[in-house]
Short mmCIF file of C-alpha atoms in Angstrom, two decimals:
data_model
loop_
_atom_site.label_atom_id
_atom_site.label_comp_id
_atom_site.label_asym_id
_atom_site.label_seq_id
_atom_site.Cartn_x
_atom_site.Cartn_y
_atom_site.Cartn_z
CA MET M 1118 56.22 -80.43 -18.11
CA ALA M 1119 59.48 -79.46 -19.13
CA SER M 1120 58.22 -77.47 -21.87
CA PRO M 1121 56.95 -74.36 -18.98
CA LEU M 1122 59.81 -75.09 -17.83
CA GLU M 1123 61.99 -73.98 -21.06
CA GLY M 1124 59.86 -71.11 -21.50
CA LYS M 1125 60.42 -69.87 -18.33
CA ARG M 1126 63.83 -70.08 -18.08
CA LYS M 1127 64.15 -68.58 -21.66
CA ALA M 1128 62.54 -65.76 -20.28
CA LEU M 1129 64.65 -66.02 -17.15
CA ASN M 1130 67.68 -65.74 -18.67
CA ALA M 1131 66.52 -62.45 -20.86
CA ARG M 1132 65.30 -60.71 -18.25
CA VAL M 1133 68.91 -61.70 -16.82
CA GLU M 1134 70.95 -60.17 -19.22
CA GLU M 1135 68.51 -57.00 -19.48
CA GLY M 1136 70.21 -56.45 -16.54
CA TRP M 1137 73.36 -56.67 -17.04
CA PHE M 1138 72.96 -53.98 -19.79
CA SER M 1139 71.93 -52.61 -18.93
CA LEU M 1140 74.44 -51.88 -15.82
CA SER M 1141 76.91 -51.64 -18.66
CA LYS M 1142 75.17 -48.69 -19.55
CA THR M 1143 74.89 -47.18 -16.67
CA ARG M 1144 78.97 -47.69 -16.06
CA TYR M 1145 79.62 -46.57 -19.63
CA ALA M 1146 77.55 -43.49 -18.36
CA MET M 1147 78.54 -43.60 -15.05
CA GLY M 1148 82.71 -44.76 -14.99
CA ALA M 1149 83.47 -48.44 -14.11
CA LYS M 1150 83.63 -48.34 -10.44
CA ALA M 1151 80.18 -46.44 -10.05
CA VAL M 1152 78.62 -50.18 -10.62
CA SER M 1153 80.16 -52.87 -7.42
CA SER M 1154 80.26 -54.43 -4.81
CA LEU M 1155 81.63 -51.51 -2.93
CA GLN M 1156 79.02 -49.54 -4.07
CA TYR M 1157 76.71 -52.61 -1.45
CA ALA M 1158 74.82 -50.88 2.04
CA SER M 1159 75.73 -52.52 4.99
CA SER M 1160 72.96 -52.76 5.73
CA MET M 1161 70.20 -54.29 3.97
CA VAL M 1162 66.83 -55.17 4.95
CA PRO M 1163 64.82 -57.21 1.77
CA LEU M 1164 62.17 -56.03 -0.71
CA PHE M 1165 61.22 -59.11 -2.64
CA ARG M 1166 60.23 -61.71 0.05
CA VAL M 1167 59.14 -65.90 -1.36
CA CYS M 1168 55.51 -66.88 0.59
CA ILE M 1169 56.39 -71.06 0.35
CA SER M 1170 52.22 -73.47 0.84
CA GLU M 1171 52.37 -76.88 0.63
CA LEU M 1172 49.76 -77.70 -0.97
CA GLU M 1173 50.54 -81.19 -1.72
CA THR M 1174 53.24 -82.78 0.98
CA GLY M 1175 56.29 -82.49 -1.03
CA ARG M 1176 54.93 -80.19 -3.03
CA PRO M 1177 55.55 -76.52 -2.22
CA GLU M 1178 54.34 -73.52 -4.47
CA PHE M 1179 56.29 -70.35 -4.73
CA GLN M 1180 55.43 -66.47 -5.45
CA VAL M 1181 58.16 -64.37 -5.37
CA VAL M 1182 55.94 -61.51 -3.54
CA PHE M 1183 57.07 -57.07 -2.78
CA THR M 1184 56.92 -56.75 0.34
CA ASP M 1185 56.54 -52.27 0.91
CA PRO M 1186 60.12 -51.35 3.32
CA LYS M 1187 58.70 -50.27 6.56
CA GLU M 1188 56.88 -54.10 7.70
CA ALA M 1189 60.59 -56.06 5.95
CA GLN M 1190 62.24 -53.39 8.15
CA ASP M 1191 60.03 -55.72 11.06
CA VAL M 1192 60.52 -58.70 9.10
CA THR M 1193 64.94 -58.80 9.38
CA ASP M 1194 64.00 -58.29 13.04
CA TYR M 1195 62.64 -61.60 13.91
CA GLU M 1196 65.66 -63.69 14.86
CA ASP M 1197 66.40 -63.66 17.79
CA PRO M 1198 63.26 -62.02 19.57
CA LYS M 1199 64.73 -61.65 23.23
CA SER M 1200 67.67 -58.87 21.64
CA GLU M 1201 63.56 -57.65 18.96
CA ALA M 1202 63.30 -55.33 22.59
CA PRO M 1203 65.31 -53.03 22.42
CA LEU M 1204 65.25 -51.49 18.93
CA THR M 1205 62.48 -50.95 18.71
CA PRO M 1206 61.39 -47.94 18.04
CA VAL M 1207 58.52 -47.66 20.18
CA LEU M 1208 60.08 -49.10 22.98
CA ARG M 1209 63.12 -46.78 21.65
CA ARG M 1210 61.21 -43.73 22.42
CA ARG M 1211 62.37 -40.87 25.84
CA PRO M 1212 59.92 -38.49 27.89
CA GLN M 1213 58.53 -36.28 24.71
CA HIS M 1214 59.59 -32.44 26.26
CA HIS M 1215 57.62 -30.04 24.05
CA GLY M 1216 59.36 -27.60 23.80
CA SER M 1217 61.81 -29.41 21.97
CA PRO M 1218 60.98 -30.33 19.01
CA LEU M 1219 64.07 -31.75 17.53
CA GLN M 1220 64.30 -34.89 19.85
CA SER M 1221 60.29 -36.30 19.43
CA THR M 1222 62.22 -38.59 16.88
CA PRO M 1223 62.84 -41.56 18.42
CA PRO M 1224 67.05 -42.83 17.82
CA ALA M 1225 67.09 -44.44 14.98
CA ALA M 1226 69.03 -48.06 14.60
CA PRO M 1227 71.78 -48.75 11.83
CA TRP M 1228 69.37 -50.54 9.75
CA ALA M 1229 66.46 -49.05 10.54
CA SER M 1230 66.80 -46.83 7.59
CA PRO M 1231 64.97 -49.72 5.00
CA ASP M 1232 62.13 -47.63 2.88
CA ARG M 1233 65.89 -46.74 1.33
CA ASP M 1234 65.48 -47.96 -2.39
CA PRO M 1235 68.82 -49.80 -3.39
CA LEU M 1236 69.34 -47.43 -6.35
CA THR M 1237 69.88 -44.80 -3.22
CA TRP M 1238 72.99 -47.68 -2.53
CA PHE M 1239 74.26 -45.92 -5.94
CA GLY M 1240 73.73 -41.43 -5.63
CA ILE M 1241 71.00 -39.69 -5.94
CA LEU M 1242 70.62 -38.63 -9.11
CA VAL M 1243 71.04 -42.06 -10.50
CA PRO M 1244 71.07 -42.84 -14.56
CA GLN M 1245 67.38 -44.73 -16.35
CA SER M 1246 69.68 -47.17 -17.32
CA LEU M 1247 70.12 -47.50 -14.19
CA ARG M 1248 66.85 -48.13 -13.58
CA GLN M 1249 65.43 -50.01 -16.13
CA ALA M 1250 68.21 -52.88 -14.37
CA GLN M 1251 66.17 -53.17 -10.85
CA GLY M 1252 63.81 -53.63 -13.50
CA SER M 1253 64.51 -56.31 -15.23
CA PHE M 1254 66.40 -57.85 -12.65
CA ARG M 1255 62.63 -57.94 -10.52
CA GLY M 1256 60.83 -58.95 -13.36
CA ALA M 1257 63.75 -61.92 -13.47
CA LEU M 1258 62.74 -62.79 -10.10
CA GLN M 1259 59.50 -63.31 -10.34
CA ILE M 1260 59.76 -65.60 -13.42
CA ALA M 1261 62.54 -67.43 -10.46
CA GLY M 1262 59.53 -68.29 -8.62
CA GLU M 1263 57.66 -69.49 -10.76
CA ILE M 1264 60.63 -71.34 -12.21
CA ALA M 1265 60.91 -72.26 -8.87
CA GLU M 1266 57.65 -74.02 -8.61
CA LEU M 1267 57.94 -76.00 -11.98
CA GLN M 1268 61.08 -77.90 -10.29
CA GLY M 1269 59.52 -78.88 -7.28
CA ARG M 1270 57.04 -79.63 -9.57
CA ILE M 1271 59.11 -81.91 -11.42
CA GLU M 1272 60.96 -84.05 -7.84
CA TRP M 1273 57.61 -84.19 -6.79
CA CYS M 1274 57.02 -86.39 -9.30
CA ARG M 1275 60.03 -88.58 -9.41
CA THR M 1276 59.57 -89.11 -6.04
CA GLN M 1277 56.22 -90.13 -7.16
CA VAL M 1278 57.47 -92.08 -10.34
CA GLN M 1279 60.03 -94.15 -8.13
CA ALA M 1280 57.86 -94.72 -5.14
CA LEU M 1281 55.17 -96.22 -8.22
CA GLN M 1282 58.31 -98.01 -9.38
CA LYS M 1283 59.45 -99.48 -6.12
CA GLU M 1284 55.41 -100.95 -5.59
CA LYS M 1285 55.69 -102.69 -9.06
CA GLN M 1286 59.34 -103.66 -8.89
CA LYS M 1287 57.63 -105.55 -5.50
CA LEU M 1288 54.59 -106.75 -6.81
CA LEU M 1289 56.50 -108.72 -9.57
CA GLU M 1290 58.96 -109.99 -7.69
CA HIS M 1291 55.99 -111.54 -5.60
CA THR M 1292 54.22 -112.74 -9.02
CA ALA M 1293 56.95 -114.27 -10.10
CA PRO M 1294 57.85 -117.21 -7.98
CA GLY M 1295 54.36 -119.00 -8.78
CA ALA M 1296 53.81 -118.15 -12.48
CA MET N 1176 57.91 -66.79 9.71
CA ALA N 1177 56.45 -68.35 6.77
CA ALA N 1178 53.32 -66.29 7.04
CA ARG N 1179 56.25 -63.06 5.67
CA GLY N 1180 58.54 -65.64 3.37
CA LYS N 1181 61.92 -66.16 3.46
CA LEU N 1182 64.73 -64.77 1.95
CA ILE N 1183 65.98 -64.95 -1.87
CA ALA N 1184 69.90 -65.94 -2.07
CA VAL N 1185 71.73 -65.33 -4.75
CA ILE N 1186 75.94 -67.23 -5.54
CA GLY N 1187 77.24 -65.34 -8.76
CA ASP N 1188 79.87 -63.17 -10.53
CA GLU N 1189 79.02 -59.18 -9.63
CA ASP N 1190 76.97 -58.12 -11.87
CA THR N 1191 74.52 -60.68 -11.23
CA VAL N 1192 75.09 -60.35 -7.55
CA THR N 1193 75.03 -56.22 -8.20
CA GLY N 1194 71.56 -56.85 -10.22
CA PHE N 1195 69.48 -58.67 -7.94
CA LEU N 1196 70.62 -57.46 -4.57
CA LEU N 1197 70.09 -53.64 -7.01
CA GLY N 1198 66.02 -55.66 -7.48
CA GLY N 1199 66.04 -55.41 -3.67
CA ILE N 1200 66.59 -59.30 -2.26
CA GLY N 1201 69.06 -58.52 -0.41
CA GLU N 1202 69.55 -59.59 3.34
CA LEU N 1203 73.03 -58.42 6.79
CA ASN N 1204 71.16 -59.97 9.72
CA LYS N 1205 71.71 -58.83 13.36
CA ASN N 1206 74.39 -61.12 12.45
CA ARG N 1207 76.38 -59.85 9.78
CA ARG N 1208 75.11 -63.15 7.85
CA PRO N 1209 74.19 -62.27 3.51
CA ASN N 1210 71.96 -63.63 1.93
CA PHE N 1211 74.25 -63.54 -1.59
CA LEU N 1212 78.08 -64.41 -1.83
CA VAL N 1213 80.57 -62.58 -4.88
CA VAL N 1214 82.26 -64.61 -6.09
CA GLU N 1215 85.22 -63.46 -7.42
CA LYS N 1216 89.26 -64.66 -9.45
CA ASP N 1217 90.43 -65.04 -5.30
CA THR N 1218 87.29 -66.99 -3.66
CA THR N 1219 88.29 -70.78 -2.76
CA ILE N 1220 85.84 -73.47 -4.11
CA ASN N 1221 85.52 -74.44 -0.13
CA GLU N 1222 84.16 -70.62 -0.14
CA ILE N 1223 81.57 -71.78 -1.98
CA GLU N 1224 81.21 -74.57 -0.79
CA ASP N 1225 80.35 -73.48 2.77
CA THR N 1226 78.93 -70.51 2.09
CA PHE N 1227 75.73 -72.97 -0.25
CA ARG N 1228 75.69 -75.20 2.87
CA GLN N 1229 74.58 -72.83 4.60
CA PHE N 1230 72.23 -71.57 2.50
CA LEU N 1231 70.95 -74.64 2.11
CA GLN N 1232 70.55 -74.61 6.61
CA ARG N 1233 68.96 -72.03 6.91
CA GLU N 1234 65.62 -72.03 7.85
CA ASP N 1235 65.08 -68.06 6.19
CA ILE N 1236 66.25 -69.42 2.38
CA GLY N 1237 63.54 -70.12 0.33
CA ILE N 1238 65.10 -70.18 -3.50
CA ILE N 1239 69.36 -69.91 -4.31
CA LEU N 1240 69.66 -68.53 -7.16
CA ILE N 1241 73.90 -69.74 -8.40
CA ASN N 1242 75.40 -68.59 -11.62
CA GLN N 1243 75.83 -72.18 -14.11
CA TYR N 1244 78.91 -72.54 -13.76
CA ILE N 1245 79.69 -72.01 -10.34
CA ALA N 1246 76.73 -74.82 -9.71
CA GLU N 1247 79.67 -76.85 -11.62
CA MET N 1248 82.64 -76.58 -9.28
CA ILE N 1249 80.10 -78.39 -6.00
CA ARG N 1250 78.16 -80.27 -8.87
CA HIS N 1251 78.64 -83.44 -6.32
CA ILE N 1252 76.46 -80.78 -3.64
CA LEU N 1253 73.70 -80.07 -5.67
CA ASP N 1254 73.55 -84.05 -7.12
CA SER N 1255 72.63 -85.27 -3.20
CA TYR N 1256 70.28 -82.19 -2.77
CA THR N 1257 66.90 -83.86 -2.00
CA ASN N 1258 65.09 -81.47 -0.84
CA SER N 1259 63.32 -78.59 -2.68
CA ILE N 1260 63.24 -76.07 0.29
CA PRO N 1261 64.97 -73.97 -1.08
CA ALA N 1262 64.66 -74.02 -3.79
CA ILE N 1263 67.50 -74.35 -6.45
CA LEU N 1264 68.32 -72.07 -9.36
CA GLU N 1265 71.38 -72.23 -11.66
CA ILE N 1266 71.52 -69.25 -14.21
CA PRO N 1267 73.43 -67.92 -16.44
CA SER N 1268 75.90 -65.27 -16.19
CA LYS N 1269 77.81 -62.64 -19.00
CA GLU N 1270 80.44 -65.37 -19.86
CA HIS N 1271 79.01 -68.55 -19.59
CA PRO N 1272 75.60 -68.97 -21.57
CA TYR N 1273 73.30 -71.27 -19.84
CA ASP N 1274 73.10 -74.84 -20.61
CA ALA N 1275 69.82 -76.93 -20.20
CA ALA N 1276 72.18 -80.06 -20.79
CA LYS N 1277 74.31 -79.11 -17.65
CA ASP N 1278 70.72 -78.10 -14.65
CA TYR N 1279 70.50 -81.19 -12.29
CA ILE N 1280 67.00 -80.38 -12.87
CA ILE N 1281 66.93 -80.63 -15.78
CA ARG N 1282 68.91 -83.53 -16.27
CA ARG N 1283 66.90 -85.84 -12.78
CA ALA N 1284 63.51 -85.21 -15.25
CA ARG N 1285 65.30 -86.97 -17.80
CA THR N 1286 66.72 -90.06 -16.05
CA MET N 1287 64.21 -90.48 -14.46
CA PHE N 1288 61.75 -90.73 -18.42
CA THR N 1289 65.17 -91.87 -19.16
CA ALA N 1290 64.60 -94.73 -17.02
CA GLU N 1291 60.99 -95.14 -17.62
CA GLU N 1292 61.22 -96.44 -21.33
CA HIS N 1293 64.02 -99.42 -19.78
#
């Protein structure tokens, strides 16, 4: 189990390093301050999520999945169900006037533009290296899910071994006085 | 929530966090709570600890990515952590390459096998 983990680790590190290199190339092309935390959007919706299933108790399986941005928008509303209703676009829709096409679209919530790729935080026409960086980090995310699963298996095995060792200890204690 | 999946959180230097947010893991929820922390020179260990503990307590986070050199600062928390969700992954940073010997999972696995031998 340790050697697959080692292999995945190497792959993850390589992906992350590729990503940094591409980010550096982007900075070279766009300017040192063009790629920093200052460019983060004020509203973010995750495009990647982890699906966790537990086949055996204490042994979770992780799967990193790409979610549709429109679906992801709905997901952000789950935390506070009470305030969910007014933010739903359907419920916010006003009665439409046929003569005014401009009023036909519902007003957008502040975070209602999640279909925007994080690439757009850094400009409309971004260098190819930034797209490469995005690809590298996305690849790293997929591998991170696989590593999380392997780590979960190691932890599960560890708890199993500890439980068995305790059991063995008990059995030895029971058998020792009679021997 | 479970069917839709959980979030991936990240604690790291600016390049690491920027990269993973560019990949599309970033979220600012309605309470404006982010699922990331950019650790800069003036970020204190207390801030890192607090954020890390918050991430551990949040039910919507499934994986926490953390630069290994930052994990070293809060090693005592990682060593005492025994849950499998959220999973904690130590990742390299630009100036600090990944060292498997420091990884809490690898160290636990090693102690398990050495204990078995004895």
